[in-house]
């Protein structure tokens, strides 16, 4: 399996709902923070700024336990699979060593100038599959 990146999460007061736990919508944003960190550290910033980018086409999330305002939260992100035009990211939201939620996202390489999906560039594939 490819390299796993760990990203610390800074929670905001607005992330907490009336039940005094971090709302599931905020947890999805934490996964997005992990994706951006993963792209910058593994693939390179070009994936965030160029005409050719990675976009989310599908996400499935499972919730296993509550996250509270004062919990020390971090997200792990790894690339599980790289296909021709797509890849799958697997992420976990951790408090201590306990998984509180996990998410699996199908991502597609998309050319914004041409408005179409494109094959995963070889240089990205090499970085995504490196250990």
mmCIF file with all atom_site columns, C-alpha atoms in Angstrom:
data_model
loop_
_atom_site.group_PDB
_atom_site.id
_atom_site.type_symbol
_atom_site.label_atom_id
_atom_site.label_alt_id
_atom_site.label_comp_id
_atom_site.label_asym_id
_atom_site.label_entity_id
_atom_site.label_seq_id
_atom_site.pdbx_PDB_ins_code
_atom_site.Cartn_x
_atom_site.Cartn_y
_atom_site.Cartn_z
_atom_site.occupancy
_atom_site.B_iso_or_equiv
_atom_site.pdbx_formal_charge
_atom_site.auth_seq_id
_atom_site.auth_comp_id
_atom_site.auth_asym_id
_atom_site.auth_atom_id
_atom_site.pdbx_PDB_model_num
ATOM 1   C CA . UNK A 1 1   ? 0.000   0.000  0.000   1.00 0.00 ? 1   UNK A CA 1
ATOM 2   C CA . UNK A 1 2   ? 1.150   3.533  -0.685  1.00 0.00 ? 2   UNK A CA 1
ATOM 3   C CA . UNK A 1 3   ? 2.407   5.979  1.893   1.00 0.00 ? 3   UNK A CA 1
ATOM 4   C CA . UNK A 1 4   ? 0.025   7.216  4.586   1.00 0.00 ? 4   UNK A CA 1
ATOM 5   C CA . UNK A 1 5   ? 0.028   10.900 5.544   1.00 0.00 ? 5   UNK A CA 1
ATOM 6   C CA . UNK A 1 6   ? -1.192  12.086 8.941   1.00 0.00 ? 6   UNK A CA 1
ATOM 7   C CA . UNK A 1 7   ? -2.747  15.556 9.239   1.00 0.00 ? 7   UNK A CA 1
ATOM 8   C CA . UNK A 1 8   ? -3.555  17.235 12.566  1.00 0.00 ? 8   UNK A CA 1
ATOM 9   C CA . UNK A 1 9   ? -6.963  18.936 12.615  1.00 0.00 ? 9   UNK A CA 1
ATOM 10  C CA . UNK A 1 10  ? -7.749  22.250 14.269  1.00 0.00 ? 10  UNK A CA 1
ATOM 11  C CA . UNK A 1 11  ? -11.398 22.270 15.297  1.00 0.00 ? 11  UNK A CA 1
ATOM 12  C CA . UNK A 1 12  ? -13.547 25.393 15.355  1.00 0.00 ? 12  UNK A CA 1
ATOM 13  C CA . UNK A 1 13  ? -16.308 26.239 17.802  1.00 0.00 ? 13  UNK A CA 1
ATOM 14  C CA . UNK A 1 14  ? -18.774 26.177 14.887  1.00 0.00 ? 14  UNK A CA 1
ATOM 15  C CA . UNK A 1 15  ? -17.903 22.481 14.247  1.00 0.00 ? 15  UNK A CA 1
ATOM 16  C CA . UNK A 1 16  ? -19.758 21.490 17.428  1.00 0.00 ? 16  UNK A CA 1
ATOM 17  C CA . UNK A 1 17  ? -23.511 20.934 17.243  1.00 0.00 ? 17  UNK A CA 1
ATOM 18  C CA . UNK A 1 18  ? -26.224 21.107 19.909  1.00 0.00 ? 18  UNK A CA 1
ATOM 19  C CA . UNK A 1 19  ? -25.355 17.563 21.056  1.00 0.00 ? 19  UNK A CA 1
ATOM 20  C CA . UNK A 1 20  ? -21.873 18.846 21.994  1.00 0.00 ? 20  UNK A CA 1
ATOM 21  C CA . UNK A 1 21  ? -20.041 16.745 19.463  1.00 0.00 ? 21  UNK A CA 1
ATOM 22  C CA . UNK A 1 22  ? -18.372 17.546 16.158  1.00 0.00 ? 22  UNK A CA 1
ATOM 23  C CA . UNK A 1 23  ? -21.045 17.413 13.478  1.00 0.00 ? 23  UNK A CA 1
ATOM 24  C CA . UNK A 1 24  ? -20.721 14.859 10.664  1.00 0.00 ? 24  UNK A CA 1
ATOM 25  C CA . UNK A 1 25  ? -20.557 17.677 8.101   1.00 0.00 ? 25  UNK A CA 1
ATOM 26  C CA . UNK A 1 26  ? -17.529 19.125 9.909   1.00 0.00 ? 26  UNK A CA 1
ATOM 27  C CA . UNK A 1 27  ? -15.926 15.674 9.860   1.00 0.00 ? 27  UNK A CA 1
ATOM 28  C CA . UNK A 1 28  ? -16.286 15.656 6.067   1.00 0.00 ? 28  UNK A CA 1
ATOM 29  C CA . UNK A 1 29  ? -14.427 18.969 6.000   1.00 0.00 ? 29  UNK A CA 1
ATOM 30  C CA . UNK A 1 30  ? -11.669 17.385 8.103   1.00 0.00 ? 30  UNK A CA 1
ATOM 31  C CA . UNK A 1 31  ? -11.326 14.687 5.449   1.00 0.00 ? 31  UNK A CA 1
ATOM 32  C CA . UNK A 1 32  ? -11.019 17.439 2.829   1.00 0.00 ? 32  UNK A CA 1
ATOM 33  C CA . UNK A 1 33  ? -8.231  19.068 4.866   1.00 0.00 ? 33  UNK A CA 1
ATOM 34  C CA . UNK A 1 34  ? -6.483  15.688 4.835   1.00 0.00 ? 34  UNK A CA 1
ATOM 35  C CA . UNK A 1 35  ? -6.893  15.399 1.054   1.00 0.00 ? 35  UNK A CA 1
ATOM 36  C CA . UNK A 1 36  ? -5.346  18.811 0.420   1.00 0.00 ? 36  UNK A CA 1
ATOM 37  C CA . UNK A 1 37  ? -2.431  17.993 2.725   1.00 0.00 ? 37  UNK A CA 1
ATOM 38  C CA . UNK A 1 38  ? -1.981  14.635 0.969   1.00 0.00 ? 38  UNK A CA 1
ATOM 39  C CA . UNK A 1 39  ? -1.968  16.233 -2.475  1.00 0.00 ? 39  UNK A CA 1
ATOM 40  C CA . UNK A 1 40  ? 0.548   18.897 -1.443  1.00 0.00 ? 40  UNK A CA 1
ATOM 41  C CA . UNK A 1 41  ? 2.897   16.470 0.304   1.00 0.00 ? 41  UNK A CA 1
ATOM 42  C CA . UNK A 1 42  ? 2.608   13.443 -1.988  1.00 0.00 ? 42  UNK A CA 1
ATOM 43  C CA . UNK A 1 43  ? 1.500   14.484 -5.480  1.00 0.00 ? 43  UNK A CA 1
ATOM 44  C CA . UNK A 1 44  ? 2.688   18.110 -5.495  1.00 0.00 ? 44  UNK A CA 1
ATOM 45  C CA . UNK A 1 45  ? 0.963   21.475 -5.443  1.00 0.00 ? 45  UNK A CA 1
ATOM 46  C CA . UNK A 1 46  ? 0.434   21.338 -9.216  1.00 0.00 ? 46  UNK A CA 1
ATOM 47  C CA . UNK A 1 47  ? -2.583  19.093 -8.567  1.00 0.00 ? 47  UNK A CA 1
ATOM 48  C CA . UNK A 1 48  ? -4.272  21.986 -6.731  1.00 0.00 ? 48  UNK A CA 1
ATOM 49  C CA . UNK A 1 49  ? -3.420  24.868 -9.050  1.00 0.00 ? 49  UNK A CA 1
ATOM 50  C CA . UNK A 1 50  ? -3.077  23.670 -12.641 1.00 0.00 ? 50  UNK A CA 1
ATOM 51  C CA . UNK A 1 51  ? -5.654  23.001 -15.345 1.00 0.00 ? 51  UNK A CA 1
ATOM 52  C CA . UNK A 1 52  ? -5.306  19.282 -14.590 1.00 0.00 ? 52  UNK A CA 1
ATOM 53  C CA . UNK A 1 53  ? -6.622  18.483 -11.089 1.00 0.00 ? 53  UNK A CA 1
ATOM 54  C CA . UNK A 1 54  ? -8.080  15.697 -8.995  1.00 0.00 ? 54  UNK A CA 1
ATOM 55  C CA . UNK A 1 55  ? -11.778 16.050 -8.169  1.00 0.00 ? 55  UNK A CA 1
ATOM 56  C CA . UNK A 1 56  ? -14.067 13.989 -5.941  1.00 0.00 ? 56  UNK A CA 1
ATOM 57  C CA . UNK A 1 57  ? -16.825 12.059 -7.733  1.00 0.00 ? 57  UNK A CA 1
ATOM 58  C CA . UNK A 1 58  ? -18.023 9.815  -4.899  1.00 0.00 ? 58  UNK A CA 1
ATOM 59  C CA . UNK A 1 59  ? -17.553 9.576  -1.128  1.00 0.00 ? 59  UNK A CA 1
ATOM 60  C CA . UNK A 1 60  ? -18.759 6.993  1.381   1.00 0.00 ? 60  UNK A CA 1
ATOM 61  C CA . UNK A 1 61  ? -18.285 7.663  5.106   1.00 0.00 ? 61  UNK A CA 1
ATOM 62  C CA . UNK A 1 62  ? -18.910 5.488  8.150   1.00 0.00 ? 62  UNK A CA 1
ATOM 63  C CA . UNK A 1 63  ? -19.130 6.916  11.677  1.00 0.00 ? 63  UNK A CA 1
ATOM 64  C CA . UNK A 1 64  ? -18.026 4.765  14.632  1.00 0.00 ? 64  UNK A CA 1
ATOM 65  C CA . UNK A 1 65  ? -17.884 7.138  17.575  1.00 0.00 ? 65  UNK A CA 1
ATOM 66  C CA . UNK A 1 66  ? -18.312 10.728 18.680  1.00 0.00 ? 66  UNK A CA 1
ATOM 67  C CA . UNK A 1 67  ? -15.713 13.454 18.338  1.00 0.00 ? 67  UNK A CA 1
ATOM 68  C CA . UNK A 1 68  ? -15.863 16.114 21.026  1.00 0.00 ? 68  UNK A CA 1
ATOM 69  C CA . UNK A 1 69  ? -14.597 19.692 20.960  1.00 0.00 ? 69  UNK A CA 1
ATOM 70  C CA . UNK A 1 70  ? -11.527 19.047 23.103  1.00 0.00 ? 70  UNK A CA 1
ATOM 71  C CA . UNK A 1 71  ? -10.474 15.790 21.427  1.00 0.00 ? 71  UNK A CA 1
ATOM 72  C CA . UNK A 1 72  ? -7.070  15.749 19.747  1.00 0.00 ? 72  UNK A CA 1
ATOM 73  C CA . UNK A 1 73  ? -8.078  14.862 16.178  1.00 0.00 ? 73  UNK A CA 1
ATOM 74  C CA . UNK A 1 74  ? -6.022  13.804 13.189  1.00 0.00 ? 74  UNK A CA 1
ATOM 75  C CA . UNK A 1 75  ? -6.781  12.414 9.750   1.00 0.00 ? 75  UNK A CA 1
ATOM 76  C CA . UNK A 1 76  ? -4.799  9.734  7.970   1.00 0.00 ? 76  UNK A CA 1
ATOM 77  C CA . UNK A 1 77  ? -4.918  9.601  4.179   1.00 0.00 ? 77  UNK A CA 1
ATOM 78  C CA . UNK A 1 78  ? -3.598  6.976  1.786   1.00 0.00 ? 78  UNK A CA 1
ATOM 79  C CA . UNK A 1 79  ? -4.162  6.125  -1.854  1.00 0.00 ? 79  UNK A CA 1
ATOM 80  C CA . UNK A 1 80  ? -5.623  2.608  -2.050  1.00 0.00 ? 80  UNK A CA 1
ATOM 81  C CA . UNK A 1 81  ? -5.846  2.291  -5.811  1.00 0.00 ? 81  UNK A CA 1
ATOM 82  C CA . UNK A 1 82  ? -4.763  4.101  -8.959  1.00 0.00 ? 82  UNK A CA 1
ATOM 83  C CA . UNK A 1 83  ? -6.672  3.295  -12.132 1.00 0.00 ? 83  UNK A CA 1
ATOM 84  C CA . UNK A 1 84  ? -6.488  4.744  -15.647 1.00 0.00 ? 84  UNK A CA 1
ATOM 85  C CA . UNK A 1 85  ? -8.365  8.003  -14.982 1.00 0.00 ? 85  UNK A CA 1
ATOM 86  C CA . UNK A 1 86  ? -9.266  7.619  -11.321 1.00 0.00 ? 86  UNK A CA 1
ATOM 87  C CA . UNK A 1 87  ? -7.906  6.824  -7.886  1.00 0.00 ? 87  UNK A CA 1
ATOM 88  C CA . UNK A 1 88  ? -9.343  5.836  -4.521  1.00 0.00 ? 88  UNK A CA 1
ATOM 89  C CA . UNK A 1 89  ? -8.366  7.578  -1.293  1.00 0.00 ? 89  UNK A CA 1
ATOM 90  C CA . UNK A 1 90  ? -8.950  5.959  2.095   1.00 0.00 ? 90  UNK A CA 1
ATOM 91  C CA . UNK A 1 91  ? -9.057  8.186  5.179   1.00 0.00 ? 91  UNK A CA 1
ATOM 92  C CA . UNK A 1 92  ? -9.564  7.706  8.899   1.00 0.00 ? 92  UNK A CA 1
ATOM 93  C CA . UNK A 1 93  ? -10.411 10.276 11.558  1.00 0.00 ? 93  UNK A CA 1
ATOM 94  C CA . UNK A 1 94  ? -8.594  9.343  14.752  1.00 0.00 ? 94  UNK A CA 1
ATOM 95  C CA . UNK A 1 95  ? -8.823  10.399 18.377  1.00 0.00 ? 95  UNK A CA 1
ATOM 96  C CA . UNK A 1 96  ? -5.864  8.809  20.131  1.00 0.00 ? 96  UNK A CA 1
ATOM 97  C CA . UNK A 1 97  ? -5.602  5.392  18.510  1.00 0.00 ? 97  UNK A CA 1
ATOM 98  C CA . UNK A 1 98  ? -9.356  5.036  18.067  1.00 0.00 ? 98  UNK A CA 1
ATOM 99  C CA . UNK A 1 99  ? -10.971 5.363  14.636  1.00 0.00 ? 99  UNK A CA 1
ATOM 100 C CA . UNK A 1 100 ? -14.033 7.593  15.011  1.00 0.00 ? 100 UNK A CA 1
ATOM 101 C CA . UNK A 1 101 ? -14.941 7.684  11.300  1.00 0.00 ? 101 UNK A CA 1
ATOM 102 C CA . UNK A 1 102 ? -13.541 6.618  7.963   1.00 0.00 ? 102 UNK A CA 1
ATOM 103 C CA . UNK A 1 103 ? -14.108 7.693  4.404   1.00 0.00 ? 103 UNK A CA 1
ATOM 104 C CA . UNK A 1 104 ? -13.376 6.236  1.008   1.00 0.00 ? 104 UNK A CA 1
ATOM 105 C CA . UNK A 1 105 ? -13.443 8.618  -1.979  1.00 0.00 ? 105 UNK A CA 1
ATOM 106 C CA . UNK A 1 106 ? -13.349 7.984  -5.701  1.00 0.00 ? 106 UNK A CA 1
ATOM 107 C CA . UNK A 1 107 ? -11.331 10.717 -7.372  1.00 0.00 ? 107 UNK A CA 1
ATOM 108 C CA . UNK A 1 108 ? -10.987 11.540 -11.072 1.00 0.00 ? 108 UNK A CA 1
ATOM 109 C CA . UNK A 1 109 ? -8.288  13.455 -12.905 1.00 0.00 ? 109 UNK A CA 1
ATOM 110 C CA . UNK A 1 110 ? -10.088 16.329 -14.615 1.00 0.00 ? 110 UNK A CA 1
ATOM 111 C CA . UNK A 1 111 ? -8.872  18.828 -17.204 1.00 0.00 ? 111 UNK A CA 1
ATOM 112 C CA . UNK A 1 112 ? -10.706 22.060 -16.395 1.00 0.00 ? 112 UNK A CA 1
ATOM 113 C CA . UNK A 1 113 ? -9.670  23.822 -19.613 1.00 0.00 ? 113 UNK A CA 1
ATOM 114 C CA . UNK A 1 114 ? -11.013 20.998 -21.797 1.00 0.00 ? 114 UNK A CA 1
ATOM 115 C CA . UNK A 1 115 ? -13.814 20.050 -19.345 1.00 0.00 ? 115 UNK A CA 1
ATOM 116 C CA . UNK A 1 116 ? -13.134 16.305 -19.484 1.00 0.00 ? 116 UNK A CA 1
ATOM 117 C CA . UNK A 1 117 ? -11.531 13.515 -17.499 1.00 0.00 ? 117 UNK A CA 1
ATOM 118 C CA . UNK A 1 118 ? -7.956  12.545 -18.376 1.00 0.00 ? 118 UNK A CA 1
ATOM 119 C CA . UNK A 1 119 ? -5.614  9.646  -17.592 1.00 0.00 ? 119 UNK A CA 1
ATOM 120 C CA . UNK A 1 120 ? -3.607  9.879  -14.374 1.00 0.00 ? 120 UNK A CA 1
ATOM 121 C CA . UNK A 1 121 ? -0.272  11.435 -15.414 1.00 0.00 ? 121 UNK A CA 1
ATOM 122 C CA . UNK A 1 122 ? 2.669   9.045  -14.981 1.00 0.00 ? 122 UNK A CA 1
ATOM 123 C CA . UNK A 1 123 ? 4.453   11.461 -12.614 1.00 0.00 ? 123 UNK A CA 1
ATOM 124 C CA . UNK A 1 124 ? 1.362   11.541 -10.353 1.00 0.00 ? 124 UNK A CA 1
ATOM 125 C CA . UNK A 1 125 ? 0.967   7.735  -10.548 1.00 0.00 ? 125 UNK A CA 1
ATOM 126 C CA . UNK A 1 126 ? 4.591   7.264  -9.432  1.00 0.00 ? 126 UNK A CA 1
ATOM 127 C CA . UNK A 1 127 ? 4.108   9.587  -6.451  1.00 0.00 ? 127 UNK A CA 1
ATOM 128 C CA . UNK A 1 128 ? 0.753   8.055  -5.499  1.00 0.00 ? 128 UNK A CA 1
ATOM 129 C CA . UNK A 1 129 ? 2.098   4.506  -5.481  1.00 0.00 ? 129 UNK A CA 1
ATOM 130 C CA . UNK A 1 130 ? 5.477   5.226  -3.820  1.00 0.00 ? 130 UNK A CA 1
ATOM 131 C CA . UNK A 1 131 ? 5.898   3.840  -0.308  1.00 0.00 ? 131 UNK A CA 1
#
